[in-house]
PDB file of C-alpha atoms and ligand atoms in Angstrom:
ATOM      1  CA  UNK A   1       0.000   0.000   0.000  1.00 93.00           C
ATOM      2  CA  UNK A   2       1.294   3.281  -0.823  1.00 97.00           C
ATOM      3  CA  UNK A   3      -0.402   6.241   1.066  1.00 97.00           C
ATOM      4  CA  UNK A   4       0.162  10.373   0.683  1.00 98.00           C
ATOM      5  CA  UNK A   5      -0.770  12.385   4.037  1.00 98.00           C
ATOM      6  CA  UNK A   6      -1.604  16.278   2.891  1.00 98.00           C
ATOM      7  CA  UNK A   7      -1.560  18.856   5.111  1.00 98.00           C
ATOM      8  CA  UNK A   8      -0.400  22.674   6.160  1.00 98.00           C
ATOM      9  CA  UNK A   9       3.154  22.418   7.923  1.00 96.00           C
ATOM     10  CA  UNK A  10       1.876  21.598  11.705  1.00 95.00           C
ATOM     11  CA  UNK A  11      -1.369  19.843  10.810  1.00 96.00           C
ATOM     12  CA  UNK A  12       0.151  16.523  12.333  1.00 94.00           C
ATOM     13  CA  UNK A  13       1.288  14.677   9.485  1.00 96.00           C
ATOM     14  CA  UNK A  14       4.472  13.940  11.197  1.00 93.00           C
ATOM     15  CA  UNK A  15       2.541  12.196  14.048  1.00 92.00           C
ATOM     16  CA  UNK A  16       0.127  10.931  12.196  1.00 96.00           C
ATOM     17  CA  UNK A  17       2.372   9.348  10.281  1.00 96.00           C
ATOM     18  CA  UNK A  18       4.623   7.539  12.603  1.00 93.00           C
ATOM     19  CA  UNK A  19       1.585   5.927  13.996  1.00 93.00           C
ATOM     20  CA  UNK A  20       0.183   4.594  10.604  1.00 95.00           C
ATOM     21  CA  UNK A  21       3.930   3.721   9.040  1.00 95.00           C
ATOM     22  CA  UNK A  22       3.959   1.189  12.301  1.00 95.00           C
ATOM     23  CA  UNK A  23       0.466   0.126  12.079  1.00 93.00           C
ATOM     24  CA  UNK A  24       0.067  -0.644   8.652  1.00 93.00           C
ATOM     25  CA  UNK A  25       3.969  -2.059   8.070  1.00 95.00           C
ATOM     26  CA  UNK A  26       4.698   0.940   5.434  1.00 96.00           C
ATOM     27  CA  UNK A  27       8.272   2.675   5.282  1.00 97.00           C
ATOM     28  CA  UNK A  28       7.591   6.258   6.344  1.00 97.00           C
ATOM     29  CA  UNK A  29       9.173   9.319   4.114  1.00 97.00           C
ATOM     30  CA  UNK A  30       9.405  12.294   5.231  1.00 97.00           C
ATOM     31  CA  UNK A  31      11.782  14.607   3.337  1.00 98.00           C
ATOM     32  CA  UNK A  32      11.340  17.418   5.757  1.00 96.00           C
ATOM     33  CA  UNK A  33      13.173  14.927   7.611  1.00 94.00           C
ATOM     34  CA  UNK A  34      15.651  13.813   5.519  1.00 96.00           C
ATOM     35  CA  UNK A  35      17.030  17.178   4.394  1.00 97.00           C
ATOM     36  CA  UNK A  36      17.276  18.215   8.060  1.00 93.00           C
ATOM     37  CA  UNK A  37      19.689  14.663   8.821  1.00 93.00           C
ATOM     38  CA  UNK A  38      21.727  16.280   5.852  1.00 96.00           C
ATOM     39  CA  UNK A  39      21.817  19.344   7.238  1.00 94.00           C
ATOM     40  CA  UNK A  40      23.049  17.932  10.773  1.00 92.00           C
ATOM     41  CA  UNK A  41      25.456  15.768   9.345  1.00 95.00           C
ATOM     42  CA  UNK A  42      26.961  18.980   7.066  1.00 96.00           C
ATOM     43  CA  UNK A  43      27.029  16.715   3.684  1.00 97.00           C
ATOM     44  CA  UNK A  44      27.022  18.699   0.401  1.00 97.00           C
ATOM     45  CA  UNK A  45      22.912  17.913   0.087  1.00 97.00           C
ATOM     46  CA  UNK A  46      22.268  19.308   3.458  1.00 97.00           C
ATOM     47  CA  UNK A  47      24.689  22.266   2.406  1.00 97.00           C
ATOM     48  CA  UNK A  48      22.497  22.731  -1.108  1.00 97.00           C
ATOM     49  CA  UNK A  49      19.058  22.199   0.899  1.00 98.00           C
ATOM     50  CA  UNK A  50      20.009  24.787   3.678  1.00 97.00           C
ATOM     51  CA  UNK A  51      18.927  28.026   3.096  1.00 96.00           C
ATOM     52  CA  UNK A  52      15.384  26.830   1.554  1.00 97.00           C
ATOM     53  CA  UNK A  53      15.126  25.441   5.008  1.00 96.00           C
ATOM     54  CA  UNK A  54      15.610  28.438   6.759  1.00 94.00           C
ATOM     55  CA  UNK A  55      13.632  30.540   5.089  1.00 95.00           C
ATOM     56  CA  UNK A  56      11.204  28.631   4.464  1.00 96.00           C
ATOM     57  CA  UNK A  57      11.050  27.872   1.081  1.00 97.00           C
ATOM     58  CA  UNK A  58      10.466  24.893  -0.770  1.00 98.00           C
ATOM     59  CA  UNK A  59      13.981  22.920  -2.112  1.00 98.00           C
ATOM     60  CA  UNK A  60      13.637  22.827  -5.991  1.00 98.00           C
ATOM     61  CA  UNK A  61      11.498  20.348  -7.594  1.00 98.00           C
ATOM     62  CA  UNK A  62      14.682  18.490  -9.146  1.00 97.00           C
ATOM     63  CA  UNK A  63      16.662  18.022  -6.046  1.00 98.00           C
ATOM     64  CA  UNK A  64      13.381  15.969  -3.956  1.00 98.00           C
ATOM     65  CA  UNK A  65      13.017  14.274  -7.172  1.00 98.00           C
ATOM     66  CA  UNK A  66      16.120  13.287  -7.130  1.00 97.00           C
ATOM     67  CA  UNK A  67      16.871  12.673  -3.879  1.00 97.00           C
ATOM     68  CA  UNK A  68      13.667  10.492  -3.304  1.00 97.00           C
ATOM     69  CA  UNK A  69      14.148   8.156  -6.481  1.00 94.00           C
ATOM     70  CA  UNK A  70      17.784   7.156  -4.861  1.00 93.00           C
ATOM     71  CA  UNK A  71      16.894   6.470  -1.378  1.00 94.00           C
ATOM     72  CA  UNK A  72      13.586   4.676  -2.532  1.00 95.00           C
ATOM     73  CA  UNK A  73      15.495   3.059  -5.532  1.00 91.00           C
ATOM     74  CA  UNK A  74      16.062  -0.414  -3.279  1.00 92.00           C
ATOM     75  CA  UNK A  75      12.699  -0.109  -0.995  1.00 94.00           C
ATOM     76  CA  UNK A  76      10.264  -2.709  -1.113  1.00 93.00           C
ATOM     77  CA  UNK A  77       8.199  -1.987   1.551  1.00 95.00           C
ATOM     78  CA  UNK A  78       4.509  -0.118   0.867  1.00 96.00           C
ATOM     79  CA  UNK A  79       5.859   3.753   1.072  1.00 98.00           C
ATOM     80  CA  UNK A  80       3.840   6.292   3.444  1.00 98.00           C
ATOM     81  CA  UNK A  81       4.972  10.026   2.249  1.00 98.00           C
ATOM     82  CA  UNK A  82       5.121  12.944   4.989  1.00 98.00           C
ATOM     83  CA  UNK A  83       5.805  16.017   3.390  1.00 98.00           C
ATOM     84  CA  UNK A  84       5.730  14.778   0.001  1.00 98.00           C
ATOM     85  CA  UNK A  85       4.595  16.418  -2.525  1.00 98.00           C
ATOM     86  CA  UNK A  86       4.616  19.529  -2.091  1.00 98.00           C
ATOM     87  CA  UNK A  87       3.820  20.877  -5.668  1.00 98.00           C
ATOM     88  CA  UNK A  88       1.886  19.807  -8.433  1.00 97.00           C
ATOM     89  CA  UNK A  89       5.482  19.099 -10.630  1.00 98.00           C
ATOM     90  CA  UNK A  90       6.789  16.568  -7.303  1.00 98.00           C
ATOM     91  CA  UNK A  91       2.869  14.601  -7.790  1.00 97.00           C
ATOM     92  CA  UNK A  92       3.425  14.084 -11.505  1.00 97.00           C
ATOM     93  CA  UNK A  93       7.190  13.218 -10.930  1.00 97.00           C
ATOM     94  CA  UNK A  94       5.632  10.893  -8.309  1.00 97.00           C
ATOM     95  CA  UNK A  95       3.114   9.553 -10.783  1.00 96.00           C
ATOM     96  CA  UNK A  96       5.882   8.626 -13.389  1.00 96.00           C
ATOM     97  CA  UNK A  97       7.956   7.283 -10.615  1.00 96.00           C
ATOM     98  CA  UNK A  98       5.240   4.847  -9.581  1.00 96.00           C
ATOM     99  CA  UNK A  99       4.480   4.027 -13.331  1.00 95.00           C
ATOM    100  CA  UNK A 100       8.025   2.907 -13.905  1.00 94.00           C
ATOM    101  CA  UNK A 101       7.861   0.657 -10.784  1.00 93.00           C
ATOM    102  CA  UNK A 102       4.348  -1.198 -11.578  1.00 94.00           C
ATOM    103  CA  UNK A 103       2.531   0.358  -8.594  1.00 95.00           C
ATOM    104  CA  UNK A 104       0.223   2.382  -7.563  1.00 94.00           C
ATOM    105  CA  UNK A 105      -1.043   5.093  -4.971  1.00 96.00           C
ATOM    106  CA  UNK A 106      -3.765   3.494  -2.855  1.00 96.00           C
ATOM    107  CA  UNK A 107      -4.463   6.883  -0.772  1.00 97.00           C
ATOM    108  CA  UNK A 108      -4.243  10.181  -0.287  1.00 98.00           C
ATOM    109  CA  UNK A 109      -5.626  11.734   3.487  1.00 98.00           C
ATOM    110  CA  UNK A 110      -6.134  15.537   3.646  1.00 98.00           C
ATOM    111  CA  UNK A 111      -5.530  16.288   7.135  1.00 98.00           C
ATOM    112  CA  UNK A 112      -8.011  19.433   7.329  1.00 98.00           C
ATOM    113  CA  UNK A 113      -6.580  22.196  10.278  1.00 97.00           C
ATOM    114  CA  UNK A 114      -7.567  25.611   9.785  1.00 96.00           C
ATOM    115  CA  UNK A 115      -4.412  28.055   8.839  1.00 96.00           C
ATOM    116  CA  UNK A 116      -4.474  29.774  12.486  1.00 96.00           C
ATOM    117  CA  UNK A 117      -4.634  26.509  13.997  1.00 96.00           C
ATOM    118  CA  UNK A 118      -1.585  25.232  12.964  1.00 96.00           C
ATOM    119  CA  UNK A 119      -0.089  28.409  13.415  1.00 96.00           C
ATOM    120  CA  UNK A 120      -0.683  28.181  17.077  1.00 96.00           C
ATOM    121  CA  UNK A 121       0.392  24.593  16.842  1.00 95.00           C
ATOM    122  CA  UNK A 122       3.921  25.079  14.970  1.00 95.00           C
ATOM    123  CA  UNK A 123       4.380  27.875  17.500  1.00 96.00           C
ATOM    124  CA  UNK A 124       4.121  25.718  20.439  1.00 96.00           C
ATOM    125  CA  UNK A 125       5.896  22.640  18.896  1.00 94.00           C
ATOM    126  CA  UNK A 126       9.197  21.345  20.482  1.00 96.00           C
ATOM    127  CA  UNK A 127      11.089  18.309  19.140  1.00 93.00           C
ATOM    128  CA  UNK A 128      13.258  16.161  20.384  1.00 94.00           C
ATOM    129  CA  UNK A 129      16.782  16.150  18.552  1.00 90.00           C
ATOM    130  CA  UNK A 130      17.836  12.503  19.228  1.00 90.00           C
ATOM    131  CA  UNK A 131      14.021  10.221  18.896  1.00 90.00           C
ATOM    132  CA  UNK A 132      12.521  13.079  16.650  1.00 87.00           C
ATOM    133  CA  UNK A 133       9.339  13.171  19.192  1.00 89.00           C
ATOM    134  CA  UNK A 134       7.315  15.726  18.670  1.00 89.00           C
ATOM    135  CA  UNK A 135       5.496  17.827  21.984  1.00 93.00           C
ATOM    136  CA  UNK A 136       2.948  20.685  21.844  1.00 93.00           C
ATOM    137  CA  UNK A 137       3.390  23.429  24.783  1.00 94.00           C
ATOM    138  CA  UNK A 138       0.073  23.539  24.826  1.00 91.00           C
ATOM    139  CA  UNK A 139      -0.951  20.356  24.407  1.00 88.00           C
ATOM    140  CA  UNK A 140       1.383  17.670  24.594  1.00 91.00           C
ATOM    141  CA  UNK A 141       3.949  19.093  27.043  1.00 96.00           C
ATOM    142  CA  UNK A 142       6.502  16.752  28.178  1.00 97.00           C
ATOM    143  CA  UNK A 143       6.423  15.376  31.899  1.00 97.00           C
ATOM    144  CA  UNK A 144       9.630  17.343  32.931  1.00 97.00           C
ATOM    145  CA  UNK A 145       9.990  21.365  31.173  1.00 95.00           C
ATOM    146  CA  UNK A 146      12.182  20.803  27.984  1.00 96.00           C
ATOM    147  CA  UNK A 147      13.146  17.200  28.347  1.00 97.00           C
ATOM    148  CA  UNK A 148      12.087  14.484  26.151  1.00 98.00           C
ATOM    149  CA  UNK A 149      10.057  12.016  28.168  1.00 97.00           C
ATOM    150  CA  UNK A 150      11.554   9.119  26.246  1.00 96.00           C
ATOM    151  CA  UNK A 151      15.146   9.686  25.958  1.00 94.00           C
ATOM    152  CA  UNK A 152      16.050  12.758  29.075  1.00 96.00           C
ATOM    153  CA  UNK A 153      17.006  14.633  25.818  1.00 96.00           C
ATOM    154  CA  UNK A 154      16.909  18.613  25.448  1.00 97.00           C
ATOM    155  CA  UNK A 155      13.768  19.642  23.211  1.00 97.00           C
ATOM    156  CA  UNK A 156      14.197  22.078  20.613  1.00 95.00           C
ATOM    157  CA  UNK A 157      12.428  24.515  18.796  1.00 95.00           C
ATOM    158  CA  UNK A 158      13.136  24.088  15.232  1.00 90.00           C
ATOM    159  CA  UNK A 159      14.364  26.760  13.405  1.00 89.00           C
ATOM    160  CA  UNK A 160      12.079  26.935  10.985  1.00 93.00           C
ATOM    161  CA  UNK A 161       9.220  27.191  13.489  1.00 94.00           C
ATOM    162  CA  UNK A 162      10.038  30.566  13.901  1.00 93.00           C
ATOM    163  CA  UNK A 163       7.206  33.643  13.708  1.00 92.00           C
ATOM    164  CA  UNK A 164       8.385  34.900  10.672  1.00 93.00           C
ATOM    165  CA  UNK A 165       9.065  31.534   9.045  1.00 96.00           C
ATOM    166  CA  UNK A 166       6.088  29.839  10.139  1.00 96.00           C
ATOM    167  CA  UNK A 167       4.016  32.770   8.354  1.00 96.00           C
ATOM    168  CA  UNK A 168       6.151  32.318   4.973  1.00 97.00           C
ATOM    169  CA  UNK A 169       6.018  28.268   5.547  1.00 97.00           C
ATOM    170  CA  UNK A 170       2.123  29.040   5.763  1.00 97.00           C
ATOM    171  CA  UNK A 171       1.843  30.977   2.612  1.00 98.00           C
ATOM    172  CA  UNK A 172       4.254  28.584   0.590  1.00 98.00           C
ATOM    173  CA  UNK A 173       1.610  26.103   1.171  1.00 98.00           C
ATOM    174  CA  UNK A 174      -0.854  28.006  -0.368  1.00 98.00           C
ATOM    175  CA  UNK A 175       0.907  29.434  -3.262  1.00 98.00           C
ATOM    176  CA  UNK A 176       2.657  25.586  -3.914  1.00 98.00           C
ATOM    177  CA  UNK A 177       0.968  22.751  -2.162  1.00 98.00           C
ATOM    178  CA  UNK A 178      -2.973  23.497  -2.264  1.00 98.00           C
ATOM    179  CA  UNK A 179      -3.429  22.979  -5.374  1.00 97.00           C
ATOM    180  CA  UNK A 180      -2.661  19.539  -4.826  1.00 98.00           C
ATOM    181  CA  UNK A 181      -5.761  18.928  -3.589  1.00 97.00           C
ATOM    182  CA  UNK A 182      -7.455  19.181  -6.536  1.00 96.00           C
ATOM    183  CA  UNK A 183      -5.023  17.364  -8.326  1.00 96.00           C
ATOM    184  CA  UNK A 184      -5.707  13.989  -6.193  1.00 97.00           C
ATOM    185  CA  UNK A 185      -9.391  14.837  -4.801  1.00 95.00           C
ATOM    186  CA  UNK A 186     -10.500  13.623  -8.498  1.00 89.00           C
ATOM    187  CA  UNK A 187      -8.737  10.531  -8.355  1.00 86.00           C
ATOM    188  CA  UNK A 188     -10.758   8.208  -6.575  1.00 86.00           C
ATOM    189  CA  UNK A 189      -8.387   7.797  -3.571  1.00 93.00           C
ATOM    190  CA  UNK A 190      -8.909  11.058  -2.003  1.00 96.00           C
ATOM    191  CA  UNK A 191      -9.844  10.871   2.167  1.00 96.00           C
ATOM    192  CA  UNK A 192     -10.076  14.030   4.521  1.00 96.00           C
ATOM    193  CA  UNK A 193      -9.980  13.965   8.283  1.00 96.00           C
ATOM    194  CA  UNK A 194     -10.408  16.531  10.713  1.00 96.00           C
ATOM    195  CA  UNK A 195      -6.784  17.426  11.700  1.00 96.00           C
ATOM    196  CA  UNK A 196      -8.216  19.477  14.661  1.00 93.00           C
ATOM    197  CA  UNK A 197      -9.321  16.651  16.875  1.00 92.00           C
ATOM    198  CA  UNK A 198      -6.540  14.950  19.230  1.00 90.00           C
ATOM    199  CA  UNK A 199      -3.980  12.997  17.587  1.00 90.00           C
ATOM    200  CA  UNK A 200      -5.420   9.387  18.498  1.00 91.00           C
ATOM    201  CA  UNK A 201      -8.944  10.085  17.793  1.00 94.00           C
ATOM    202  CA  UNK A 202      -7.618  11.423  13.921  1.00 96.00           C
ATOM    203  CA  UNK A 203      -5.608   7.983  13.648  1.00 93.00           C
ATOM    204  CA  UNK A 204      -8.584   5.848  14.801  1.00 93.00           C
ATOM    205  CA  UNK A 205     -10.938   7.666  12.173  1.00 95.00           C
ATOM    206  CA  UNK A 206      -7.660   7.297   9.131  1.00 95.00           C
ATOM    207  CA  UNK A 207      -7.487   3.622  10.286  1.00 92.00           C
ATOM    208  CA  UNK A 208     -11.504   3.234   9.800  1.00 93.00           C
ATOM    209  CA  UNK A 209     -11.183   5.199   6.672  1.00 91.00           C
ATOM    210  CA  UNK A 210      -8.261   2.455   5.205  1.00 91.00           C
ATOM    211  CA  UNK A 211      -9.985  -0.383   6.355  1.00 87.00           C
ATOM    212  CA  UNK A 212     -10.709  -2.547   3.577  1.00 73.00           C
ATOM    213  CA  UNK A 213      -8.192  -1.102   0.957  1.00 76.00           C
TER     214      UNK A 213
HETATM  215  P1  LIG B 301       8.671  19.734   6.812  1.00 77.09           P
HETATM  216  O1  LIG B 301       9.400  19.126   7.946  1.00 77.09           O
HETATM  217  O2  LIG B 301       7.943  18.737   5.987  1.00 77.09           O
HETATM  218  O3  LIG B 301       7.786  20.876   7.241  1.00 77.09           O
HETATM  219  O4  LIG B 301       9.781  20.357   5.832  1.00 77.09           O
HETATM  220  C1  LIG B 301      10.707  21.323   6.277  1.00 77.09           C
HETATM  221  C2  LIG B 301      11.300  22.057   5.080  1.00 77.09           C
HETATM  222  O5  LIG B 301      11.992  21.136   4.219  1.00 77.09           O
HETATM  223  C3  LIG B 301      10.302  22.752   4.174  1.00 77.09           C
HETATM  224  O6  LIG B 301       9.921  24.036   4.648  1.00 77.09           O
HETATM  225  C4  LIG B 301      11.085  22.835   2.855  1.00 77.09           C
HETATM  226  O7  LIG B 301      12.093  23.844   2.936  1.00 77.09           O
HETATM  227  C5  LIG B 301      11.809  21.492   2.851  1.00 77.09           C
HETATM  228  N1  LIG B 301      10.986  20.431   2.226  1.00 77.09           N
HETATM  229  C6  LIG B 301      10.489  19.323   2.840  1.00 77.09           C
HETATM  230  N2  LIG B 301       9.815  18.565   1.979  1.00 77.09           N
HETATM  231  C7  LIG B 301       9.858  19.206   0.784  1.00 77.09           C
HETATM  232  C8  LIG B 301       9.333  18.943  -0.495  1.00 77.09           C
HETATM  233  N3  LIG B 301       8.598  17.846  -0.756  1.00 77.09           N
HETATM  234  N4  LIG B 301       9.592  19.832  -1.492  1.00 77.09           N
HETATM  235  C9  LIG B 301      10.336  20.922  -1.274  1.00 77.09           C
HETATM  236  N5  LIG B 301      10.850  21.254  -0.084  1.00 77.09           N
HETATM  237  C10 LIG B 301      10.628  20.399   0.945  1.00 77.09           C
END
């Protein structure tokens, strides 16, 4: 099964998605997630990918492309894309992609949040730099101020979930990535959940709305 989660930056795709990539068996790619392991680890990718990062802009077309086609070239496993894609261009590169290896996309889930929601939410999010858990100030604080309840690690705000970035991360999606949704809602395979509920009542209702594919 190969599965697409939509979504403004902050509408809990990343959570979603870990629980779903577990449940269902399916290898979980998120390339929000792999340019920032580039980025850490100072390799000439993360070097290319960095200032789109920062400023919130999306990393050319080409480069995901790219990028994507060799870390999936080996994968076997049913593929469950975070973040991905982000434009109309990445969807029909993904298309092609999936053409060339025999498969298909089985779903797509909108995860609907209104804009000042996940606003609020990116605000208040802290990570966790060693498990990648993700907390909510608000929330989903951790136990102890700052420290990830799983590993004792130091949370951290990412940079990019800063006021000015959120807001250009916010209208990026927009401009880029909405149109997306009419570009799969016509395909058959098209699901929408309300993002705005807590996180294990949205993955009961995604699981109900897979069952049977
Ligand atoms: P995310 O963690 O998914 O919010 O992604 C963080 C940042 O990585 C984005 O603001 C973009 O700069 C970049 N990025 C992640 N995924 C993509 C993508 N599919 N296309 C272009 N840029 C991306």
């Amino acid at each position: 099964m190969n599965i697409i989660l939509l979504g403004y930056p902050g509408s809990g795709k990343g959570t979603q998605a870990k629980v779903l990539s577990q449940k269902l068996g399916l290898f979980h790619v998120s390339t929000g997630d792999i340019f920032r392991e580039e980025l850490a680890k100072d390799t000439p990718l993360g070097l290319e990918v960095s200032g789109y990062l920062s400023a919130g802009r999306l990393v050319p077309d080409r480069l995901v492309l790219e990028v994507l086609k060799s870390r999936l070239s080996k994968e076997t496993r049913g593929l469950l894309f975070d973040g991905f894609p982000r434009t109309v261009e990445q969807a029909e590169g993904l298309d092609a992609w999936f053409d060339s290896r025999e498969t298909t996309l089985d779903a797509v889930i909108f995860l609907n949040v209104p804009e000042a929601e996940v606003a609020k939410r990116l605000g208040d999010r802290r990570t966790c730099p060693k498990c990648g858990k993700i907390y909510n100030l608000g929330t989903k604080p951790p136990q102890k101020p700052d420290i990830c309840d799983t590993c004792n690690e130091k949370l951290i705000t990412r940079d990019d979930d800063t006021p000015g970035v959120i807001w250009k991360r916010l209208q990026v999606y927009k401009d880029q990535t909405e149109p997306l949704l009419a570009y799969y809602k016509s395909s058959g395979n098209f699901y929408e959940a309300d993002g705005g509920q807590a996180p294990e009542s949205v993955a009961a209702k995604i699981a109900a709305m897979l069952d049977g594919k």
